[in-house]
PDB file of C-alpha atoms in Angstrom:
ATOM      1  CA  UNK A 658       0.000   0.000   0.000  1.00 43.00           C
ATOM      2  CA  UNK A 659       1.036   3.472  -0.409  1.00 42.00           C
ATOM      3  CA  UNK A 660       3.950   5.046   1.802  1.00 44.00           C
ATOM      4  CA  UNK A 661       3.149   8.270   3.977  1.00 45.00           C
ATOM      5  CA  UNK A 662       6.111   9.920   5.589  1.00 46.00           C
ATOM      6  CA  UNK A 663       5.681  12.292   8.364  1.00 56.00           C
ATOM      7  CA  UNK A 664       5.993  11.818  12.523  1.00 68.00           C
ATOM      8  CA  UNK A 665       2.257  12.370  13.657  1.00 80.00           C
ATOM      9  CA  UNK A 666      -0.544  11.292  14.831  1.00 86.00           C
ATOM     10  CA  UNK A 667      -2.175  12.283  11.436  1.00 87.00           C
ATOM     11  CA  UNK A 668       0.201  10.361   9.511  1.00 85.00           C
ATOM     12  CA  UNK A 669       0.023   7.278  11.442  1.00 87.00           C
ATOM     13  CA  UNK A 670      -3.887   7.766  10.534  1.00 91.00           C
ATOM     14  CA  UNK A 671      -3.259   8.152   7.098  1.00 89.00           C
ATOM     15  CA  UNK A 672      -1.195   4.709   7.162  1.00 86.00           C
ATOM     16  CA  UNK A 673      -3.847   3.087   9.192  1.00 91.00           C
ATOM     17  CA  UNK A 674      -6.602   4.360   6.296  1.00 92.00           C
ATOM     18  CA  UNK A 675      -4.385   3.089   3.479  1.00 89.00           C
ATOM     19  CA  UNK A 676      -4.166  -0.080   5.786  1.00 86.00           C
ATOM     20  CA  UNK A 677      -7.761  -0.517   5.614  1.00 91.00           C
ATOM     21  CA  UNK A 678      -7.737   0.219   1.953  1.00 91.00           C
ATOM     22  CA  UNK A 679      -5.195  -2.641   1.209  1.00 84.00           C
ATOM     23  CA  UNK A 680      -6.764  -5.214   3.762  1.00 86.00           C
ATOM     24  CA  UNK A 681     -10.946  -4.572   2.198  1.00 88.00           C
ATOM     25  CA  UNK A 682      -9.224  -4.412  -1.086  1.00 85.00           C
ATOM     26  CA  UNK A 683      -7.247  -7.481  -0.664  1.00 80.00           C
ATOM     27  CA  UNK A 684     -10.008  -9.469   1.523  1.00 81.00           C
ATOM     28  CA  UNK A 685     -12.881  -8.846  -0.042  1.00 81.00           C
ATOM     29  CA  UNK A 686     -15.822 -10.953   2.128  1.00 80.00           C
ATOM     30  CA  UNK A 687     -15.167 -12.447   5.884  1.00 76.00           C
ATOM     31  CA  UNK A 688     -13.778  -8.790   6.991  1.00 84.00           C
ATOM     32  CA  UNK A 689     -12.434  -8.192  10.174  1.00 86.00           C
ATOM     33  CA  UNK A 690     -13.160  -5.014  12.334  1.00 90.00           C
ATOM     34  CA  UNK A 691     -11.091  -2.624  10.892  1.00 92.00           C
ATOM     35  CA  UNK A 692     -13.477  -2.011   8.393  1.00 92.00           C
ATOM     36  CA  UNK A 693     -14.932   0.309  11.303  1.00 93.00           C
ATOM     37  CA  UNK A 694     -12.105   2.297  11.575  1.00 94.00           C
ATOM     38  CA  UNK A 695     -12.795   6.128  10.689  1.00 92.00           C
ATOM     39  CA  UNK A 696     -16.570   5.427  10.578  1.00 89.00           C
ATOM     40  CA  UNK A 697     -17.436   6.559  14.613  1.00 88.00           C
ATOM     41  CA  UNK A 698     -14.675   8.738  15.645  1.00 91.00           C
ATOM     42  CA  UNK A 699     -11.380  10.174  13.632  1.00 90.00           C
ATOM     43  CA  UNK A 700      -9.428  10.088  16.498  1.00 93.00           C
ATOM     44  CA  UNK A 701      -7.551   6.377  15.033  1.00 94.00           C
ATOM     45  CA  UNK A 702      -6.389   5.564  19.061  1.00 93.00           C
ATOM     46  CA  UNK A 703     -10.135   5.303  19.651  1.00 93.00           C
ATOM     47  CA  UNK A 704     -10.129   2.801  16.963  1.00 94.00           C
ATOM     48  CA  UNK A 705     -10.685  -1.179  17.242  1.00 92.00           C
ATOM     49  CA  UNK A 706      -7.353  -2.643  17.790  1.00 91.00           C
ATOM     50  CA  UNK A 707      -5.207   0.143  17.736  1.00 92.00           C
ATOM     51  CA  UNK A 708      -2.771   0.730  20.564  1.00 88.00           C
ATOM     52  CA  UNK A 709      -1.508   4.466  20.894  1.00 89.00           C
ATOM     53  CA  UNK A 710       1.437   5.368  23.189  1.00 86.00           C
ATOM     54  CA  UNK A 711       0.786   7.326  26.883  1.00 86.00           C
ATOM     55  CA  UNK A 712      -0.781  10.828  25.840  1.00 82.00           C
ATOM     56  CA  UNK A 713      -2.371   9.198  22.266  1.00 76.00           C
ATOM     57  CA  UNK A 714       0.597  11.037  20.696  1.00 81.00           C
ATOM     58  CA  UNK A 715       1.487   7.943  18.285  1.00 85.00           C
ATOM     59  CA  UNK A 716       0.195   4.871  17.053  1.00 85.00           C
ATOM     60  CA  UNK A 717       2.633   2.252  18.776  1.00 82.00           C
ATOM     61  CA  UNK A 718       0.994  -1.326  18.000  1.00 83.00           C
ATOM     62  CA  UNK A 719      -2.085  -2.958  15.606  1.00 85.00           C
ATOM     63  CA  UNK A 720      -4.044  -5.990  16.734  1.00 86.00           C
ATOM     64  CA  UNK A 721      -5.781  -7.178  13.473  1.00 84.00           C
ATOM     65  CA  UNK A 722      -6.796 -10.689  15.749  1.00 82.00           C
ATOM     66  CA  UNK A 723      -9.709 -12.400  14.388  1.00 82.00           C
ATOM     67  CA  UNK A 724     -10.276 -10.398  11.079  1.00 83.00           C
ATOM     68  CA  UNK A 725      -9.309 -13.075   7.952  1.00 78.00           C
ATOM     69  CA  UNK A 726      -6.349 -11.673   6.953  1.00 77.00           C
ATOM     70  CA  UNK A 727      -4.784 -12.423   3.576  1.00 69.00           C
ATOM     71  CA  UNK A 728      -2.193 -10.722   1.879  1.00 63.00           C
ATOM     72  CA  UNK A 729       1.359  -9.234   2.883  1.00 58.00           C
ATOM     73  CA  UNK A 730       2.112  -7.520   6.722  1.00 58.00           C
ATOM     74  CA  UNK A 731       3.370  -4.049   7.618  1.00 73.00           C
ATOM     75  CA  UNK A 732       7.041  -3.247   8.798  1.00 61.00           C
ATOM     76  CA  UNK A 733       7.964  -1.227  11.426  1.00 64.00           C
ATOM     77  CA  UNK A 734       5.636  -1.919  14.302  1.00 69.00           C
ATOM     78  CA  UNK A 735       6.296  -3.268  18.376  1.00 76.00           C
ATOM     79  CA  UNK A 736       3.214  -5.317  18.616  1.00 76.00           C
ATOM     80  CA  UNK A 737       1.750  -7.264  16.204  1.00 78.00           C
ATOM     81  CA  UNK A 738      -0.848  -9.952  16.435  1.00 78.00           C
ATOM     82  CA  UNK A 739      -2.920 -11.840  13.605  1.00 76.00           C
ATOM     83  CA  UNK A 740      -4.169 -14.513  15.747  1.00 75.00           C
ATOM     84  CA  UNK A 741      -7.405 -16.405  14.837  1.00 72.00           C
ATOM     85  CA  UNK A 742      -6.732 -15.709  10.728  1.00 69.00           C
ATOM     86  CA  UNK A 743      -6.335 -17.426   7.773  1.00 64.00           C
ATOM     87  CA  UNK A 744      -2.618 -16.325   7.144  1.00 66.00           C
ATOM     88  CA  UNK A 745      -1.060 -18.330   4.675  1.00 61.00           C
ATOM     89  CA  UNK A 746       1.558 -18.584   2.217  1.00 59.00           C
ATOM     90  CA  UNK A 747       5.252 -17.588   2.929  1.00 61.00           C
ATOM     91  CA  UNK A 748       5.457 -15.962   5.936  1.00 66.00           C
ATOM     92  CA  UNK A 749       8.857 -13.795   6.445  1.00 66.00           C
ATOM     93  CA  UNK A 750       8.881 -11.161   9.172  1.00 69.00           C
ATOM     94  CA  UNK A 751      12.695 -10.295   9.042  1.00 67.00           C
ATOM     95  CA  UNK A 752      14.059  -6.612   9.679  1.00 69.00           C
ATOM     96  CA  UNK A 753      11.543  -5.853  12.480  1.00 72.00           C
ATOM     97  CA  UNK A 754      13.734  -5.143  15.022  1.00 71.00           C
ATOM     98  CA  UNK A 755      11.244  -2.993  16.606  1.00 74.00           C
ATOM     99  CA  UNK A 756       8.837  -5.476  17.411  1.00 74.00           C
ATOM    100  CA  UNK A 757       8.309  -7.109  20.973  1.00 76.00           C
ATOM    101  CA  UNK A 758       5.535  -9.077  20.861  1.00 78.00           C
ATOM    102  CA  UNK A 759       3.984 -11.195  18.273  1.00 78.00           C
ATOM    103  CA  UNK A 760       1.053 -13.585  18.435  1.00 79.00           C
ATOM    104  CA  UNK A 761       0.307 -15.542  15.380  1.00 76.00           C
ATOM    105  CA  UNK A 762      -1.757 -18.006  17.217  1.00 73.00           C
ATOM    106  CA  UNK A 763      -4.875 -20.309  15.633  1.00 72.00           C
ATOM    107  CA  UNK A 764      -3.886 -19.781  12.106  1.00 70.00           C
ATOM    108  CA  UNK A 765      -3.221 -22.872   9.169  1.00 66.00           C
ATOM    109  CA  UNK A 766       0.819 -22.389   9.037  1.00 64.00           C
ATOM    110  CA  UNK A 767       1.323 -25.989   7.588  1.00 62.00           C
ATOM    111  CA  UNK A 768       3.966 -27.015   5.364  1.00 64.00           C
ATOM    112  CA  UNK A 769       4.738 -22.975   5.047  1.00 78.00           C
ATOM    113  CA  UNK A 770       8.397 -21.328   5.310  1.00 80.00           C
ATOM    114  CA  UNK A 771       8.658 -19.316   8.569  1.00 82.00           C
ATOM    115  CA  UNK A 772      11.520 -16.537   8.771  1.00 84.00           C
ATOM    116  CA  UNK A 773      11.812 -14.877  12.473  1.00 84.00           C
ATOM    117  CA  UNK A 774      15.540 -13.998  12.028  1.00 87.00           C
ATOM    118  CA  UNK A 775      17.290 -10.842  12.658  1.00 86.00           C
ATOM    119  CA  UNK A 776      14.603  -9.351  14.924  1.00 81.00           C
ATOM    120  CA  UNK A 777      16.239  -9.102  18.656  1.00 82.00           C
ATOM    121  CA  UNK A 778      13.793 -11.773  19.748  1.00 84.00           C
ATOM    122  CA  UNK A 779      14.494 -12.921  23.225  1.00 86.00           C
ATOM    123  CA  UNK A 780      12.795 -15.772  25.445  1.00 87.00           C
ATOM    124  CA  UNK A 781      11.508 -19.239  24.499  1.00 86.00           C
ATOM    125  CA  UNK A 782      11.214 -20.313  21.078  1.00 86.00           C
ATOM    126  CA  UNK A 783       8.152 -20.560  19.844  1.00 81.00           C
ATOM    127  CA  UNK A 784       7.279 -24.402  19.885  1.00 82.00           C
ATOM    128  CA  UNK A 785       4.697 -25.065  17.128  1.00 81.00           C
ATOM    129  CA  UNK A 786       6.861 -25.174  14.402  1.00 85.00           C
ATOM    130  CA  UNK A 787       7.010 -28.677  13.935  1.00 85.00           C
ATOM    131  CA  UNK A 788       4.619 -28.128  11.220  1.00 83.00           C
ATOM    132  CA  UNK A 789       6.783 -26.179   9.017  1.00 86.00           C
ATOM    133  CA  UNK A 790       8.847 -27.021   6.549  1.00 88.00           C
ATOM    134  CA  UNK A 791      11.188 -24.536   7.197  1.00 90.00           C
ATOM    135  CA  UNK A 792      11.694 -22.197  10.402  1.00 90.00           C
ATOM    136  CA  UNK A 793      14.391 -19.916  10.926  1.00 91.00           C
ATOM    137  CA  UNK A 794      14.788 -17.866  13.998  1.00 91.00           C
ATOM    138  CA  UNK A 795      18.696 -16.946  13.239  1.00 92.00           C
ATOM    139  CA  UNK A 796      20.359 -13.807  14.882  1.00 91.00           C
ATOM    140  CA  UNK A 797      17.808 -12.965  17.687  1.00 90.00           C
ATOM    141  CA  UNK A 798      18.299 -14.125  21.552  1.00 90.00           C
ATOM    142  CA  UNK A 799      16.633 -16.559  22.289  1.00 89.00           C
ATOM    143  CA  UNK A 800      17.886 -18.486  25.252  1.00 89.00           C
ATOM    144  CA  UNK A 801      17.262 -21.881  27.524  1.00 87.00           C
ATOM    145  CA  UNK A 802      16.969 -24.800  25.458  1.00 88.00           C
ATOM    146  CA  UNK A 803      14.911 -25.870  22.613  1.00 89.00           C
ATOM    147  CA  UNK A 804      12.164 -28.188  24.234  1.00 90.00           C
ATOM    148  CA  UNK A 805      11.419 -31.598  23.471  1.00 91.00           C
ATOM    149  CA  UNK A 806       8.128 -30.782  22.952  1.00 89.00           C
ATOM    150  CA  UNK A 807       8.913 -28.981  20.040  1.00 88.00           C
ATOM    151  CA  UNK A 808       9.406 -32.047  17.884  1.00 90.00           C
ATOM    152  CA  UNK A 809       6.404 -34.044  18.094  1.00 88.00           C
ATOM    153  CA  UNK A 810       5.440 -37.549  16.064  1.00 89.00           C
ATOM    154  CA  UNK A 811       5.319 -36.705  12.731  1.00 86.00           C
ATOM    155  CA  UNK A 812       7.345 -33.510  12.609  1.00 90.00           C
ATOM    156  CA  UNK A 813       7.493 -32.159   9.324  1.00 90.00           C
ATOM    157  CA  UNK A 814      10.872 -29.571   9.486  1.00 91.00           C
ATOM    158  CA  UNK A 815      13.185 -30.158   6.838  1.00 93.00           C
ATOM    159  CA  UNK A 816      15.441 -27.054   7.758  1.00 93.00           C
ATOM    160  CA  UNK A 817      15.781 -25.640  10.812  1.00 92.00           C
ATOM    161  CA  UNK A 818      18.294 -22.009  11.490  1.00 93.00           C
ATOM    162  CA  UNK A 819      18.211 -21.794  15.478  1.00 91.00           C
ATOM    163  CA  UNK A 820      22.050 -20.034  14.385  1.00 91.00           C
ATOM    164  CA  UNK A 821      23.684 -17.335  16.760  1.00 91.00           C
ATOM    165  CA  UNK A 822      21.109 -17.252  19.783  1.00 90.00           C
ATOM    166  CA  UNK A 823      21.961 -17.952  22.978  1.00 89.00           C
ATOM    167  CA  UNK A 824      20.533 -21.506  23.897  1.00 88.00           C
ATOM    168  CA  UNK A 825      22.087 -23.074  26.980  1.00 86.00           C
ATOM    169  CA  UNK A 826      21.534 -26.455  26.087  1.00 83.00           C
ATOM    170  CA  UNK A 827      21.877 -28.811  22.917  1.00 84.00           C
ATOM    171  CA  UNK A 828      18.966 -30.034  20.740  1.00 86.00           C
ATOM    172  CA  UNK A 829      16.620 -32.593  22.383  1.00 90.00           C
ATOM    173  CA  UNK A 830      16.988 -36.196  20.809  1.00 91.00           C
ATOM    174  CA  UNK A 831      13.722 -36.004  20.079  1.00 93.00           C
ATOM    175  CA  UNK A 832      14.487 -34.183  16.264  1.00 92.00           C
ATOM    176  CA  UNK A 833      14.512 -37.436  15.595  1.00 92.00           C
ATOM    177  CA  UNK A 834      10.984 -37.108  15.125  1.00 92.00           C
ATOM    178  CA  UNK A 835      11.386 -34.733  12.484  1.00 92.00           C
ATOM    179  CA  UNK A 836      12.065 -37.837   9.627  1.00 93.00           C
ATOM    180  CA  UNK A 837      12.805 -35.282   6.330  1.00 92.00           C
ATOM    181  CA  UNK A 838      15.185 -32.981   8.151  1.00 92.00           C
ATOM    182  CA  UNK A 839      17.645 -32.103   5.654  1.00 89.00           C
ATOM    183  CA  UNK A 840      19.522 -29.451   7.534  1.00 83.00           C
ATOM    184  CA  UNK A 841      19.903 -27.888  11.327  1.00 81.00           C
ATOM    185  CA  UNK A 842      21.731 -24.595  11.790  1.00 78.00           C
ATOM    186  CA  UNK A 843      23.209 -23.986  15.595  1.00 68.00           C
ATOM    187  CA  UNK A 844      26.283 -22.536  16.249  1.00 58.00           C
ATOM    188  CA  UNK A 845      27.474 -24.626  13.937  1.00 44.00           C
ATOM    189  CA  UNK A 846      26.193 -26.759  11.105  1.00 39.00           C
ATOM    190  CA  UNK A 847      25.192 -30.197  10.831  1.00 41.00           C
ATOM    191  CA  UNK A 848      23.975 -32.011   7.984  1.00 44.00           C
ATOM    192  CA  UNK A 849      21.256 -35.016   8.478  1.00 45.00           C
ATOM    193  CA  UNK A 850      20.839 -35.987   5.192  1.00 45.00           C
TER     194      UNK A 850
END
């Protein structure tokens, strides 16, 4: 969608609008509730789902949760959550190093390429990627270890990048699970094949 420079709370409107535009234009039945937005009240941090900082001086996160997304996701934001969507396709969220928390629960990733790297993650890794076929969460920091849990029966990962984080522990034996993994990035690389 189009690109609106500017440091405002009118410009972050005028991105949110031209958000709107792009989402009813790209989804155009099942629409979530930011088809509301600008109907009630202009002031966008009175808006579903829109989180403004202390003051409503800026626009500082978008939860689009629930509305059957489809289509490509913004840049630049610190909280981000398309849970309960239809979000498919390949999935790459690198380069937002602003962000610091993402939910991207109850959606149909399956057999789709996941990129999380470069994005000063830190925590637990995310463990429902065993239905991937590819999942990287290189150059971020993470830490602990990778649970078992993350490799269930039937594990479809064929490569995995968990590359320069700062797991304390090595992967679980329980990879094994994952029968067509080709490759497995840690601090160092190991081919299964």
């Amino acid at each position: 969608f189009a690109a609106v420079s500017g440091n405002s709370l009118d410009t972050d409107k005028e991105v949110l609008l031209n958000l709107k535009s792009f989402l009813e234009e790209q989804n155009r039945v099942n629409r979530g509730r930011y088809t509301e937005w600008n109907e009630r009240s202009s002031n966008p941090c009175e808006w579903y789902g829109i989180l403004c900082s202390n003051g409503e001086a800026r626009i500082i996160g978008i939860d689009l949760s629930d509305s059957n997304i489809s289509g490509e996701i913004c840049h630049n934001l610190v909280y981000l959550n398309l849970s309960h969507n239809i979000l498919g396709g390949e999935l790459m969220l690198t380069g937002l190093t602003g962000l610091e928390k993402l939910d991207l629960s109850t959606n149909r990733f399956h057999g789709e390429y996941l990129d999380l790297s470069s994005n000063n993650f830190s925590g637990n890794i995310w463990t429902g990627f065993a239905t991937l076929i590819e999942f990287s969460v290189a150059e971020n920091y993470f830490t602990g270890s990778v649970p078992a849990s993350c490799f269930m029966e039937n594990c479809t990962v064929q490569i995995l990048d968990l590359s320069e984080n700062k797991f304390q522990s090595e992967v679980p034996g329980e990879i094994s699970n994952c029968k067509n993994l080709c490759w497995i990035l840690e601090n160092r690389i190991r081919n299964f094949s």
